[in-house]
Amino acid sequence: MDYPGNLFVVAAPSGAGKSSLCKALLELDSRLQPSVSHTTRPPRGQEKHGREYFFVSQQEFDAMVAADAFVEWAHVHANRYGTSKKAIEDRMAMGADVILEIDFQGAVQIKNVFANAICIFILPPSWEELRSRLERRGEDSPEIIDMRMKNAQVEVAQVAKFDFVIINELFDRALFDLKAIVHSQRLKISAQRRARAETFQALNIL
Ligand code: 5GP
Protein backbone atom coordinates (compact mmCIF):
# COMPACT_ATOMS: atom_id res chain seq x y z
CA MET A 1 0.00 0.00 0.00
CA ASP A 2 1.33 3.42 -0.95
CA TYR A 3 0.25 6.56 0.89
CA PRO A 4 1.58 10.10 0.75
CA GLY A 5 2.34 10.03 4.49
CA ASN A 6 5.15 8.23 6.30
CA LEU A 7 4.65 5.60 8.95
CA PHE A 8 7.01 5.50 11.92
CA VAL A 9 6.91 2.58 14.31
CA VAL A 10 8.62 2.86 17.68
CA ALA A 11 9.23 -0.13 19.94
CA ALA A 12 11.26 -0.56 23.12
CA PRO A 13 11.38 -2.60 26.29
CA SER A 14 9.28 -1.21 29.12
CA GLY A 15 11.26 1.53 30.89
CA ALA A 16 13.49 2.47 27.94
CA GLY A 17 11.67 5.79 27.54
CA LYS A 18 9.55 5.15 24.46
CA SER A 19 6.40 6.94 25.64
CA SER A 20 8.22 10.06 26.87
CA LEU A 21 10.20 10.33 23.64
CA CYS A 22 7.11 9.90 21.43
CA LYS A 23 5.14 12.38 23.52
CA ALA A 24 7.91 15.00 23.27
CA LEU A 25 8.22 14.43 19.52
CA LEU A 26 4.46 14.77 18.99
CA GLU A 27 4.48 18.09 20.88
CA LEU A 28 7.25 19.43 18.63
CA ASP A 29 6.07 18.10 15.28
CA SER A 30 2.61 19.09 14.07
CA ARG A 31 2.86 16.93 10.92
CA LEU A 32 3.02 13.83 13.04
CA GLN A 33 -0.10 12.15 14.41
CA PRO A 34 -0.37 9.32 16.92
CA SER A 35 -2.41 6.25 16.13
CA VAL A 36 -4.88 5.23 18.83
CA SER A 37 -4.74 1.48 19.46
CA HIS A 38 -7.44 -0.86 20.70
CA THR A 39 -6.79 -2.77 23.91
CA THR A 40 -8.54 -5.23 26.16
CA ARG A 41 -6.85 -3.82 29.26
CA PRO A 42 -8.94 -1.55 31.50
CA PRO A 43 -8.19 2.21 31.57
CA ARG A 44 -5.57 3.43 34.11
CA GLY A 45 -5.74 6.76 35.98
CA GLN A 46 -6.96 9.61 33.77
CA GLU A 47 -6.94 7.59 30.53
CA LYS A 48 -9.90 8.32 28.25
CA HIS A 49 -11.58 6.09 25.66
CA GLY A 50 -10.50 7.26 22.22
CA ARG A 51 -7.56 9.33 23.50
CA GLU A 52 -4.92 6.93 24.90
CA TYR A 53 -6.71 3.81 23.65
CA PHE A 54 -10.04 2.46 22.50
CA PHE A 55 -10.83 0.24 25.48
CA VAL A 56 -12.80 -2.77 24.26
CA SER A 57 -14.07 -6.07 25.66
CA GLN A 58 -12.55 -9.45 24.72
CA GLN A 59 -15.63 -10.06 22.50
CA GLU A 60 -15.25 -6.74 20.70
CA PHE A 61 -11.56 -7.44 20.15
CA ASP A 62 -12.36 -10.95 18.82
CA ALA A 63 -14.91 -9.46 16.42
CA MET A 64 -12.31 -7.00 15.08
CA VAL A 65 -9.79 -9.83 14.59
CA ALA A 66 -12.46 -11.86 12.73
CA ALA A 67 -13.32 -8.84 10.56
CA ASP A 68 -9.63 -8.42 9.68
CA ALA A 69 -9.79 -4.89 11.08
CA PHE A 70 -6.22 -4.90 12.49
CA VAL A 71 -2.96 -4.23 10.69
CA GLU A 72 -1.30 -5.99 13.60
CA TRP A 73 -2.20 -7.16 17.05
CA ALA A 74 -0.37 -8.91 19.86
CA HIS A 75 -0.61 -10.23 23.40
CA VAL A 76 1.42 -7.90 25.62
CA HIS A 77 1.67 -8.42 29.39
CA ALA A 78 -1.51 -10.58 29.53
CA ASN A 79 -3.68 -8.16 27.49
CA ARG A 80 -4.32 -7.77 23.79
CA TYR A 81 -3.43 -4.66 21.82
CA GLY A 82 -4.04 -3.91 18.15
CA THR A 83 -3.62 -1.18 15.56
CA SER A 84 -6.72 -0.85 13.43
CA LYS A 85 -6.28 -0.37 9.70
CA LYS A 86 -8.64 2.58 9.87
CA ALA A 87 -6.56 4.31 12.57
CA ILE A 88 -3.60 4.69 10.26
CA GLU A 89 -4.89 4.49 6.70
CA ASP A 90 -7.26 7.46 7.03
CA ARG A 91 -4.48 9.67 8.41
CA MET A 92 -1.82 8.52 5.97
CA ALA A 93 -4.10 8.85 2.97
CA MET A 94 -4.52 12.52 3.90
CA GLY A 95 -0.76 12.93 3.83
CA ALA A 96 -0.16 12.96 7.59
CA ASP A 97 2.81 11.14 9.05
CA VAL A 98 1.73 8.62 11.64
CA ILE A 99 3.67 7.34 14.62
CA LEU A 100 2.86 4.02 16.26
CA GLU A 101 4.07 3.25 19.73
CA ILE A 102 3.72 -0.50 19.90
CA ASP A 103 5.48 -3.60 21.14
CA PHE A 104 8.19 -5.34 19.11
CA GLN A 105 5.90 -8.17 17.87
CA GLY A 106 3.54 -5.61 16.33
CA ALA A 107 6.40 -3.63 14.80
CA VAL A 108 7.65 -6.71 12.98
CA GLN A 109 4.11 -7.46 11.64
CA ILE A 110 3.65 -3.89 10.40
CA LYS A 111 6.48 -4.29 7.90
CA ASN A 112 4.53 -7.07 6.16
CA VAL A 113 1.68 -4.67 5.42
CA PHE A 114 3.50 -1.35 5.11
CA ALA A 115 6.82 -2.15 3.49
CA ASN A 116 7.81 1.54 3.71
CA ALA A 117 7.28 1.72 7.47
CA ILE A 118 10.29 2.98 9.39
CA CYS A 119 10.87 0.81 12.45
CA ILE A 120 12.81 2.38 15.30
CA PHE A 121 13.98 0.53 18.39
CA ILE A 122 14.83 2.35 21.61
CA LEU A 123 17.46 0.70 23.80
CA PRO A 124 18.42 1.53 27.37
CA PRO A 125 22.15 2.21 27.89
CA SER A 126 22.53 -0.85 30.18
CA TRP A 127 20.54 -3.49 32.06
CA GLU A 128 21.38 -1.76 35.37
CA GLU A 129 19.98 1.53 34.11
CA LEU A 130 16.81 -0.15 32.79
CA ARG A 131 16.18 -1.78 36.17
CA SER A 132 16.77 1.44 38.07
CA ARG A 133 14.42 3.35 35.74
CA LEU A 134 11.69 0.76 36.35
CA GLU A 135 12.32 1.01 40.10
CA ARG A 136 12.33 4.83 40.06
CA ARG A 137 9.05 4.83 38.10
CA GLY A 138 7.49 3.18 41.16
CA GLU A 139 4.60 1.62 39.19
CA ASP A 140 5.48 -2.05 39.54
CA SER A 141 6.14 -4.60 42.28
CA PRO A 142 9.61 -6.27 42.39
CA GLU A 143 8.09 -9.39 40.77
CA ILE A 144 6.67 -7.38 37.86
CA ILE A 145 9.99 -5.57 37.46
CA ASP A 146 11.74 -8.96 37.26
CA MET A 147 9.23 -10.05 34.61
CA ARG A 148 9.73 -6.84 32.61
CA MET A 149 13.51 -7.33 32.78
CA LYS A 150 13.15 -10.90 31.50
CA ASN A 151 10.84 -9.78 28.67
CA ALA A 152 13.30 -7.03 27.82
CA GLN A 153 16.00 -9.65 27.09
CA VAL A 154 13.69 -11.29 24.54
CA GLU A 155 12.71 -7.93 23.05
CA VAL A 156 16.22 -6.52 22.54
CA ALA A 157 17.20 -9.73 20.75
CA GLN A 158 14.89 -8.53 17.92
CA VAL A 159 16.76 -5.28 17.34
CA ALA A 160 18.32 -6.43 14.04
CA LYS A 161 14.82 -6.51 12.47
CA PHE A 162 14.51 -2.74 12.90
CA ASP A 163 15.76 0.04 10.62
CA PHE A 164 17.13 2.34 13.32
CA VAL A 165 18.24 2.09 16.90
CA ILE A 166 18.41 4.87 19.47
CA ILE A 167 20.23 4.42 22.77
CA ASN A 168 18.33 6.46 25.29
CA GLU A 169 21.09 7.47 27.66
CA LEU A 170 20.38 11.21 27.72
CA PHE A 171 16.79 12.15 26.94
CA ASP A 172 17.60 15.27 24.88
CA ARG A 173 20.15 13.41 22.78
CA ALA A 174 17.68 10.56 22.15
CA LEU A 175 14.97 13.06 21.17
CA PHE A 176 17.41 14.73 18.78
CA ASP A 177 18.13 11.30 17.24
CA LEU A 178 14.42 10.57 16.86
CA LYS A 179 13.80 13.94 15.19
CA ALA A 180 16.73 13.30 12.85
CA ILE A 181 15.30 9.93 11.76
CA VAL A 182 11.87 11.45 11.07
CA HIS A 183 13.37 14.39 9.20
CA SER A 184 15.72 12.33 7.04
CA GLN A 185 12.93 9.91 6.18
CA ARG A 186 10.83 12.81 4.90
CA LEU A 187 13.69 13.83 2.60
CA LYS A 188 14.13 10.41 0.98
CA ILE A 189 13.39 10.42 -2.72
CA SER A 190 10.62 7.85 -2.37
CA ALA A 191 8.98 9.87 0.43
CA GLN A 192 9.34 13.19 -1.41
CA ARG A 193 7.90 11.60 -4.52
CA ARG A 194 4.85 10.49 -2.55
CA ALA A 195 4.43 13.70 -0.56
CA ARG A 196 5.25 16.17 -3.38
CA ALA A 197 3.98 14.35 -6.45
CA GLU A 198 2.81 17.65 -8.01
CA THR A 199 6.29 19.18 -7.76
CA PHE A 200 7.88 16.15 -9.37
CA GLN A 201 5.28 16.33 -12.14
CA ALA A 202 5.78 20.05 -12.68
CA LEU A 203 9.52 19.45 -12.99
CA ASN A 204 8.90 16.61 -15.43
CA ILE A 205 10.71 14.12 -13.23
CA LEU A 206 9.49 10.60 -13.69
P1 5GP B 1 0.44 -0.05 28.21
O1 5GP B 1 -0.60 -1.01 28.68
O2 5GP B 1 1.52 0.18 29.24
O3 5GP B 1 -0.16 1.23 27.68
O4 5GP B 1 1.17 -0.73 26.95
C1 5GP B 1 1.80 -1.96 27.07
C2 5GP B 1 2.57 -2.26 25.80
O5 5GP B 1 1.68 -2.47 24.69
C3 5GP B 1 3.53 -1.14 25.35
O6 5GP B 1 4.76 -1.74 24.93
C4 5GP B 1 2.79 -0.55 24.18
O7 5GP B 1 3.67 0.10 23.28
C5 5GP B 1 2.18 -1.78 23.56
N1 5GP B 1 1.11 -1.43 22.63
C6 5GP B 1 0.24 -0.38 22.68
N2 5GP B 1 -0.59 -0.39 21.63
C7 5GP B 1 -0.23 -1.44 20.87
C8 5GP B 1 -0.72 -1.96 19.61
O8 5GP B 1 -1.64 -1.45 18.98
N3 5GP B 1 -0.11 -3.09 19.15
C9 5GP B 1 0.93 -3.69 19.80
N4 5GP B 1 1.48 -4.76 19.24
N5 5GP B 1 1.41 -3.23 20.98
C10 5GP B 1 0.84 -2.11 21.50
mmCIF file of N, CA and C in Angstrom, residues 35-143:
data_model
loop_
_atom_site.group_PDB
_atom_site.id
_atom_site.type_symbol
_atom_site.label_atom_id
_atom_site.label_comp_id
_atom_site.label_asym_id
_atom_site.label_seq_id
_atom_site.Cartn_x
_atom_site.Cartn_y
_atom_site.Cartn_z
ATOM 1 N N SER A 35 -1.305 7.147 16.463
ATOM 2 C CA SER A 35 -2.410 6.253 16.133
ATOM 3 C C SER A 35 -2.962 5.735 17.459
ATOM 4 N N VAL A 36 -4.275 5.703 17.579
ATOM 5 C CA VAL A 36 -4.877 5.228 18.833
ATOM 6 C C VAL A 36 -5.198 3.743 18.682
ATOM 7 N N SER A 37 -4.571 2.935 19.528
ATOM 8 C CA SER A 37 -4.741 1.480 19.455
ATOM 9 C C SER A 37 -5.994 1.027 20.196
ATOM 10 N N HIS A 38 -6.390 -0.204 19.919
ATOM 11 C CA HIS A 38 -7.443 -0.857 20.703
ATOM 12 C C HIS A 38 -6.782 -1.768 21.720
ATOM 13 N N THR A 39 -7.346 -1.841 22.911
ATOM 14 C CA THR A 39 -6.795 -2.766 23.908
ATOM 15 C C THR A 39 -7.899 -3.385 24.751
ATOM 16 N N THR A 40 -7.594 -4.581 25.247
ATOM 17 C CA THR A 40 -8.541 -5.232 26.164
ATOM 18 C C THR A 40 -8.208 -4.904 27.617
ATOM 19 N N ARG A 41 -7.139 -4.134 27.854
ATOM 20 C CA ARG A 41 -6.855 -3.821 29.263
ATOM 21 C C ARG A 41 -7.756 -2.670 29.729
ATOM 22 N N PRO A 42 -8.079 -2.643 31.020
ATOM 23 C CA PRO A 42 -8.936 -1.549 31.500
ATOM 24 C C PRO A 42 -8.167 -0.230 31.553
ATOM 25 N N PRO A 43 -8.882 0.911 31.499
ATOM 26 C CA PRO A 43 -8.189 2.208 31.573
ATOM 27 C C PRO A 43 -7.461 2.371 32.908
ATOM 28 N N ARG A 44 -6.331 3.122 32.888
ATOM 29 C CA ARG A 44 -5.570 3.433 34.108
ATOM 30 C C ARG A 44 -5.686 4.924 34.356
ATOM 31 N N GLY A 45 -5.771 5.329 35.605
ATOM 32 C CA GLY A 45 -5.743 6.760 35.977
ATOM 33 C C GLY A 45 -6.696 7.611 35.164
ATOM 34 N N GLN A 46 -6.143 8.625 34.517
ATOM 35 C CA GLN A 46 -6.963 9.611 33.767
ATOM 36 C C GLN A 46 -7.189 9.202 32.312
ATOM 37 N N GLU A 47 -6.829 7.986 31.936
ATOM 38 C CA GLU A 47 -6.938 7.594 30.529
ATOM 39 C C GLU A 47 -8.392 7.667 30.047
ATOM 40 N N LYS A 48 -8.546 8.145 28.792
ATOM 41 C CA LYS A 48 -9.898 8.316 28.245
ATOM 42 C C LYS A 48 -10.070 7.474 26.988
ATOM 43 N N HIS A 49 -11.247 6.873 26.850
ATOM 44 C CA HIS A 49 -11.579 6.087 25.655
ATOM 45 C C HIS A 49 -11.440 6.964 24.424
ATOM 46 N N GLY A 50 -10.665 6.498 23.452
ATOM 47 C CA GLY A 50 -10.501 7.262 22.215
ATOM 48 C C GLY A 50 -9.313 8.202 22.255
ATOM 49 N N ARG A 51 -8.750 8.450 23.426
ATOM 50 C CA ARG A 51 -7.560 9.326 23.501
ATOM 51 C C ARG A 51 -6.293 8.460 23.624
ATOM 52 N N GLU A 52 -6.097 7.827 24.770
ATOM 53 C CA GLU A 52 -4.923 6.934 24.898
ATOM 54 C C GLU A 52 -5.152 5.636 24.126
ATOM 55 N N TYR A 53 -6.344 5.072 24.299
ATOM 56 C CA TYR A 53 -6.710 3.810 23.649
ATOM 57 C C TYR A 53 -8.211 3.800 23.406
ATOM 58 N N PHE A 54 -8.642 2.866 22.529
ATOM 59 C CA PHE A 54 -10.039 2.461 22.501
ATOM 60 C C PHE A 54 -10.098 1.231 23.402
ATOM 61 N N PHE A 55 -10.765 1.351 24.522
ATOM 62 C CA PHE A 55 -10.830 0.239 25.479
ATOM 63 C C PHE A 55 -12.007 -0.648 25.090
ATOM 64 N N VAL A 56 -11.730 -1.887 24.746
ATOM 65 C CA VAL A 56 -12.796 -2.775 24.257
ATOM 66 C C VAL A 56 -12.811 -4.083 25.047
ATOM 67 N N SER A 57 -13.947 -4.775 24.978
ATOM 68 C CA SER A 57 -14.069 -6.075 25.659
ATOM 69 C C SER A 57 -13.355 -7.141 24.831
ATOM 70 N N GLN A 58 -13.176 -8.320 25.451
ATOM 71 C CA GLN A 58 -12.555 -9.446 24.720
ATOM 72 C C GLN A 58 -13.395 -9.771 23.474
ATOM 73 N N GLN A 59 -14.740 -9.714 23.625
ATOM 74 C CA GLN A 59 -15.634 -10.055 22.496
ATOM 75 C C GLN A 59 -15.480 -9.050 21.362
ATOM 76 N N GLU A 60 -15.403 -7.774 21.736
ATOM 77 C CA GLU A 60 -15.251 -6.740 20.697
ATOM 78 C C GLU A 60 -13.908 -6.910 19.970
ATOM 79 N N PHE A 61 -12.874 -7.246 20.762
ATOM 80 C CA PHE A 61 -11.556 -7.443 20.145
ATOM 81 C C PHE A 61 -11.609 -8.643 19.197
ATOM 82 N N ASP A 62 -12.224 -9.743 19.667
ATOM 83 C CA ASP A 62 -12.361 -10.954 18.824
ATOM 84 C C ASP A 62 -13.062 -10.612 17.513
ATOM 85 N N ALA A 63 -14.127 -9.797 17.622
ATOM 86 C CA ALA A 63 -14.906 -9.456 16.418
ATOM 87 C C ALA A 63 -14.036 -8.665 15.443
ATOM 88 N N MET A 64 -13.181 -7.783 15.976
ATOM 89 C CA MET A 64 -12.309 -7.004 15.083
ATOM 90 C C MET A 64 -11.261 -7.912 14.418
ATOM 91 N N VAL A 65 -10.758 -8.875 15.183
ATOM 92 C CA VAL A 65 -9.790 -9.829 14.595
ATOM 93 C C VAL A 65 -10.485 -10.597 13.463
ATOM 94 N N ALA A 66 -11.724 -11.072 13.732
ATOM 95 C CA ALA A 66 -12.461 -11.859 12.731
ATOM 96 C C ALA A 66 -12.756 -11.026 11.484
ATOM 97 N N ALA A 67 -12.998 -9.712 11.695
ATOM 98 C CA ALA A 67 -13.325 -8.845 10.555
ATOM 99 C C ALA A 67 -12.061 -8.333 9.843
ATOM 100 N N ASP A 68 -10.906 -8.813 10.276
ATOM 101 C CA ASP A 68 -9.628 -8.420 9.676
ATOM 102 C C ASP A 68 -9.421 -6.896 9.769
ATOM 103 N N ALA A 69 -9.841 -6.346 10.922
ATOM 104 C CA ALA A 69 -9.786 -4.888 11.084
ATOM 105 C C ALA A 69 -8.413 -4.395 11.558
ATOM 106 N N PHE A 70 -7.525 -5.320 11.965
ATOM 107 C CA PHE A 70 -6.216 -4.897 12.490
ATOM 108 C C PHE A 70 -5.100 -5.054 11.470
ATOM 109 N N VAL A 71 -4.194 -4.084 11.469
ATOM 110 C CA VAL A 71 -2.959 -4.230 10.687
ATOM 111 C C VAL A 71 -2.050 -5.201 11.428
ATOM 112 N N GLU A 72 -2.075 -5.087 12.754
ATOM 113 C CA GLU A 72 -1.297 -5.989 13.601
ATOM 114 C C GLU A 72 -1.976 -6.028 14.943
ATOM 115 N N TRP A 73 -1.795 -7.123 15.642
ATOM 116 C CA TRP A 73 -2.202 -7.160 17.048
ATOM 117 C C TRP A 73 -1.331 -8.167 17.772
ATOM 118 N N ALA A 74 -1.246 -8.021 19.094
ATOM 119 C CA ALA A 74 -0.366 -8.911 19.855
ATOM 120 C C ALA A 74 -0.836 -8.998 21.303
ATOM 121 N N HIS A 75 -0.429 -10.097 21.947
ATOM 122 C CA HIS A 75 -0.605 -10.226 23.401
ATOM 123 C C HIS A 75 0.594 -9.534 24.043
ATOM 124 N N VAL A 76 0.322 -8.570 24.900
ATOM 125 C CA VAL A 76 1.417 -7.896 25.618
ATOM 126 C C VAL A 76 1.045 -7.873 27.094
ATOM 127 N N HIS A 77 1.917 -8.396 27.932
ATOM 128 C CA HIS A 77 1.672 -8.423 29.385
ATOM 129 C C HIS A 77 0.229 -8.851 29.714
ATOM 130 N N ALA A 78 -0.202 -9.973 29.185
ATOM 131 C CA ALA A 78 -1.505 -10.575 29.526
ATOM 132 C C ALA A 78 -2.735 -9.846 28.967
ATOM 133 N N ASN A 79 -2.534 -8.808 28.158
ATOM 134 C CA ASN A 79 -3.677 -8.161 27.494
ATOM 135 C C ASN A 79 -3.436 -8.181 25.990
ATOM 136 N N ARG A 80 -4.494 -7.847 25.243
ATOM 137 C CA ARG A 80 -4.319 -7.765 23.789
ATOM 138 C C ARG A 80 -4.372 -6.306 23.348
ATOM 139 N N TYR A 81 -3.522 -6.007 22.363
ATOM 140 C CA TYR A 81 -3.427 -4.658 21.817
ATOM 141 C C TYR A 81 -3.404 -4.777 20.301
ATOM 142 N N GLY A 82 -4.075 -3.851 19.607
ATOM 143 C CA GLY A 82 -4.038 -3.908 18.153
ATOM 144 C C GLY A 82 -4.141 -2.531 17.525
ATOM 145 N N THR A 83 -3.540 -2.414 16.338
ATOM 146 C CA THR A 83 -3.615 -1.178 15.557
ATOM 147 C C THR A 83 -4.643 -1.403 14.470
ATOM 148 N N SER A 84 -5.710 -0.617 14.465
ATOM 149 C CA SER A 84 -6.723 -0.845 13.432
ATOM 150 C C SER A 84 -6.257 -0.230 12.119
ATOM 151 N N LYS A 85 -6.663 -0.880 11.028
ATOM 152 C CA LYS A 85 -6.282 -0.371 9.703
ATOM 153 C C LYS A 85 -6.777 1.056 9.551
ATOM 154 N N LYS A 86 -8.020 1.272 10.022
ATOM 155 C CA LYS A 86 -8.642 2.582 9.872
ATOM 156 C C LYS A 86 -7.813 3.659 10.577
ATOM 157 N N ALA A 87 -7.284 3.315 11.770
ATOM 158 C CA ALA A 87 -6.556 4.312 12.571
ATOM 159 C C ALA A 87 -5.390 4.910 11.798
ATOM 160 N N ILE A 88 -4.745 4.114 10.960
ATOM 161 C CA ILE A 88 -3.599 4.691 10.256
ATOM 162 C C ILE A 88 -3.869 5.032 8.800
ATOM 163 N N GLU A 89 -4.700 4.238 8.136
ATOM 164 C CA GLU A 89 -4.886 4.487 6.697
ATOM 165 C C GLU A 89 -5.548 5.835 6.436
ATOM 166 N N ASP A 90 -6.566 6.182 7.245
ATOM 167 C CA ASP A 90 -7.255 7.462 7.033
ATOM 168 C C ASP A 90 -6.277 8.618 7.146
ATOM 169 N N ARG A 91 -5.423 8.564 8.187
ATOM 170 C CA ARG A 91 -4.483 9.669 8.408
ATOM 171 C C ARG A 91 -3.425 9.717 7.313
ATOM 172 N N MET A 92 -2.895 8.546 6.968
ATOM 173 C CA MET A 92 -1.822 8.522 5.973
ATOM 174 C C MET A 92 -2.319 8.904 4.583
ATOM 175 N N ALA A 93 -3.552 8.510 4.289
ATOM 176 C CA ALA A 93 -4.101 8.845 2.973
ATOM 177 C C ALA A 93 -4.216 10.360 2.824
ATOM 178 N N MET A 94 -4.416 11.061 3.950
ATOM 179 C CA MET A 94 -4.516 12.523 3.903
ATOM 180 C C MET A 94 -3.143 13.188 3.892
ATOM 181 N N GLY A 95 -2.114 12.381 3.913
ATOM 182 C CA GLY A 95 -0.755 12.929 3.831
ATOM 183 C C GLY A 95 -0.075 13.119 5.170
ATOM 184 N N ALA A 96 -0.779 12.786 6.266
ATOM 185 C CA ALA A 96 -0.162 12.957 7.587
ATOM 186 C C ALA A 96 0.886 11.857 7.796
ATOM 187 N N ASP A 97 1.872 12.162 8.615
ATOM 188 C CA ASP A 97 2.807 11.138 9.046
ATOM 189 C C ASP A 97 2.264 10.564 10.353
ATOM 190 N N VAL A 98 2.323 9.265 10.476
ATOM 191 C CA VAL A 98 1.728 8.624 11.642
ATOM 192 C C VAL A 98 2.820 7.922 12.449
ATOM 193 N N ILE A 99 2.701 8.033 13.762
ATOM 194 C CA ILE A 99 3.666 7.344 14.621
ATOM 195 C C ILE A 99 2.935 6.309 15.478
ATOM 196 N N LEU A 100 3.442 5.113 15.461
ATOM 197 C CA LEU A 100 2.858 4.022 16.259
ATOM 198 C C LEU A 100 3.813 3.687 17.379
ATOM 199 N N GLU A 101 3.257 3.608 18.578
ATOM 200 C CA GLU A 101 4.073 3.246 19.733
ATOM 201 C C GLU A 101 3.593 1.872 20.152
ATOM 202 N N ILE A 102 4.249 0.842 19.665
ATOM 203 C CA ILE A 102 3.724 -0.502 19.898
ATOM 204 C C ILE A 102 4.826 -1.448 20.357
ATOM 205 N N ASP A 103 4.453 -2.672 20.675
ATOM 206 C CA ASP A 103 5.480 -3.600 21.142
ATOM 207 C C ASP A 103 6.209 -4.212 19.945
ATOM 208 N N PHE A 104 7.322 -4.901 20.213
ATOM 209 C CA PHE A 104 8.188 -5.341 19.106
ATOM 210 C C PHE A 104 7.490 -6.343 18.188
ATOM 211 N N GLN A 105 6.585 -7.180 18.722
ATOM 212 C CA GLN A 105 5.897 -8.170 17.869
ATOM 213 C C GLN A 105 5.064 -7.464 16.813
ATOM 214 N N GLY A 106 4.374 -6.382 17.246
ATOM 215 C CA GLY A 106 3.540 -5.611 16.325
ATOM 216 C C GLY A 106 4.389 -4.905 15.281
ATOM 217 N N ALA A 107 5.531 -4.370 15.726
ATOM 218 C CA ALA A 107 6.399 -3.630 14.800
ATOM 219 C C ALA A 107 6.846 -4.541 13.661
ATOM 220 N N VAL A 108 7.180 -5.777 13.995
ATOM 221 C CA VAL A 108 7.647 -6.715 12.977
ATOM 222 C C VAL A 108 6.498 -7.031 11.998
ATOM 223 N N GLN A 109 5.267 -7.174 12.514
ATOM 224 C CA GLN A 109 4.106 -7.460 11.643
ATOM 225 C C GLN A 109 3.791 -6.299 10.700
ATOM 226 N N ILE A 110 3.991 -5.074 11.198
ATOM 227 C CA ILE A 110 3.646 -3.886 10.401
ATOM 228 C C ILE A 110 4.393 -3.875 9.068
ATOM 229 N N LYS A 111 5.647 -4.288 9.115
ATOM 230 C CA LYS A 111 6.480 -4.292 7.895
ATOM 231 C C LYS A 111 5.877 -5.162 6.785
ATOM 232 N N ASN A 112 5.141 -6.205 7.173
ATOM 233 C CA ASN A 112 4.534 -7.069 6.157
ATOM 234 C C ASN A 112 3.430 -6.358 5.396
ATOM 235 N N VAL A 113 2.797 -5.387 6.058
ATOM 236 C CA VAL A 113 1.685 -4.674 5.422
ATOM 237 C C VAL A 113 2.166 -3.354 4.823
ATOM 238 N N PHE A 114 2.963 -2.625 5.580
ATOM 239 C CA PHE A 114 3.499 -1.349 5.111
ATOM 240 C C PHE A 114 5.008 -1.508 4.940
ATOM 241 N N ALA A 115 5.393 -1.877 3.715
ATOM 242 C CA ALA A 115 6.821 -2.153 3.486
ATOM 243 C C ALA A 115 7.672 -0.906 3.696
ATOM 244 N N ASN A 116 7.044 0.293 3.535
ATOM 245 C CA ASN A 116 7.808 1.535 3.709
ATOM 246 C C ASN A 116 7.903 1.995 5.158
ATOM 247 N N ALA A 117 7.265 1.275 6.067
ATOM 248 C CA ALA A 117 7.278 1.717 7.474
ATOM 249 C C ALA A 117 8.711 1.792 7.990
ATOM 250 N N ILE A 118 8.954 2.804 8.813
ATOM 251 C CA ILE A 118 10.290 2.979 9.393
ATOM 252 C C ILE A 118 10.219 2.477 10.828
ATOM 253 N N CYS A 119 10.938 1.413 11.111
ATOM 254 C CA CYS A 119 10.866 0.811 12.447
ATOM 255 C C CYS A 119 12.074 1.234 13.284
ATOM 256 N N ILE A 120 11.761 1.806 14.435
ATOM 257 C CA ILE A 120 12.808 2.381 15.299
ATOM 258 C C ILE A 120 12.770 1.661 16.649
ATOM 259 N N PHE A 121 13.918 1.222 17.095
ATOM 260 C CA PHE A 121 13.977 0.526 18.386
ATOM 261 C C PHE A 121 14.732 1.401 19.380
ATOM 262 N N ILE A 122 14.169 1.556 20.570
ATOM 263 C CA ILE A 122 14.833 2.352 21.608
ATOM 264 C C ILE A 122 15.465 1.398 22.622
ATOM 265 N N LEU A 123 16.756 1.549 22.835
ATOM 266 C CA LEU A 123 17.462 0.696 23.804
ATOM 267 C C LEU A 123 17.823 1.503 25.044
ATOM 268 N N PRO A 124 17.848 0.859 26.190
ATOM 269 C CA PRO A 124 18.420 1.529 27.373
ATOM 270 C C PRO A 124 19.950 1.440 27.269
ATOM 271 N N PRO A 125 20.686 2.285 28.003
ATOM 272 C CA PRO A 125 22.146 2.205 27.889
ATOM 273 C C PRO A 125 22.737 0.958 28.552
ATOM 274 N N SER A 126 22.026 0.364 29.515
ATOM 275 C CA SER A 126 22.533 -0.850 30.180
ATOM 276 C C SER A 126 21.364 -1.520 30.902
ATOM 277 N N TRP A 127 21.577 -2.783 31.294
ATOM 278 C CA TRP A 127 20.538 -3.491 32.061
ATOM 279 C C TRP A 127 20.354 -2.841 33.429
ATOM 280 N N GLU A 128 21.462 -2.380 34.027
ATOM 281 C CA GLU A 128 21.377 -1.760 35.367
ATOM 282 C C GLU A 128 20.511 -0.505 35.299
ATOM 283 N N GLU A 129 20.745 0.289 34.242
ATOM 284 C CA GLU A 129 19.985 1.530 34.109
ATOM 285 C C GLU A 129 18.502 1.228 33.852
ATOM 286 N N LEU A 130 18.224 0.192 33.058
ATOM 287 C CA LEU A 130 16.814 -0.146 32.789
ATOM 288 C C LEU A 130 16.122 -0.515 34.104
ATOM 289 N N ARG A 131 16.791 -1.368 34.897
ATOM 290 C CA ARG A 131 16.185 -1.776 36.171
ATOM 291 C C ARG A 131 15.974 -0.563 37.069
ATOM 292 N N SER A 132 16.966 0.321 37.152
ATOM 293 C CA SER A 132 16.772 1.439 38.069
ATOM 294 C C SER A 132 15.705 2.404 37.564
ATOM 295 N N ARG A 133 15.530 2.513 36.238
ATOM 296 C CA ARG A 133 14.416 3.353 35.742
ATOM 297 C C ARG A 133 13.071 2.742 36.118
ATOM 298 N N LEU A 134 12.964 1.423 35.987
ATOM 299 C CA LEU A 134 11.694 0.765 36.349
ATOM 300 C C LEU A 134 11.430 0.933 37.845
ATOM 301 N N GLU A 135 12.500 0.852 38.645
ATOM 302 C CA GLU A 135 12.324 1.014 40.099
ATOM 303 C C GLU A 135 11.941 2.451 40.435
ATOM 304 N N ARG A 136 12.618 3.407 39.795
ATOM 305 C CA ARG A 136 12.330 4.832 40.064
ATOM 306 C C ARG A 136 10.903 5.189 39.658
ATOM 307 N N ARG A 137 10.401 4.543 38.588
ATOM 308 C CA ARG A 137 9.046 4.827 38.103
ATOM 309 C C ARG A 137 8.012 4.492 39.177
ATOM 310 N N GLY A 138 8.328 3.506 40.009
ATOM 311 C CA GLY A 138 7.486 3.176 41.160
ATOM 312 C C GLY A 138 6.113 2.623 40.814
ATOM 313 N N GLU A 139 5.930 2.115 39.591
ATOM 314 C CA GLU A 139 4.597 1.621 39.190
ATOM 315 C C GLU A 139 4.434 0.135 39.458
ATOM 316 N N ASP A 140 5.553 -0.591 39.537
ATOM 317 C CA ASP A 140 5.480 -2.050 39.537
ATOM 318 C C ASP A 140 6.096 -2.668 40.785
ATOM 319 N N SER A 141 5.571 -3.832 41.167
ATOM 320 C CA SER A 141 6.137 -4.604 42.280
ATOM 321 C C SER A 141 7.473 -5.200 41.816
ATOM 322 N N PRO A 142 8.329 -5.653 42.778
ATOM 323 C CA PRO A 142 9.611 -6.265 42.386
ATOM 324 C C PRO A 142 9.412 -7.461 41.450
ATOM 325 N N GLU A 143 8.322 -8.222 41.644
ATOM 326 C CA GLU A 143 8.085 -9.394 40.768
ATOM 327 C C GLU A 143 7.812 -8.932 39.330
#
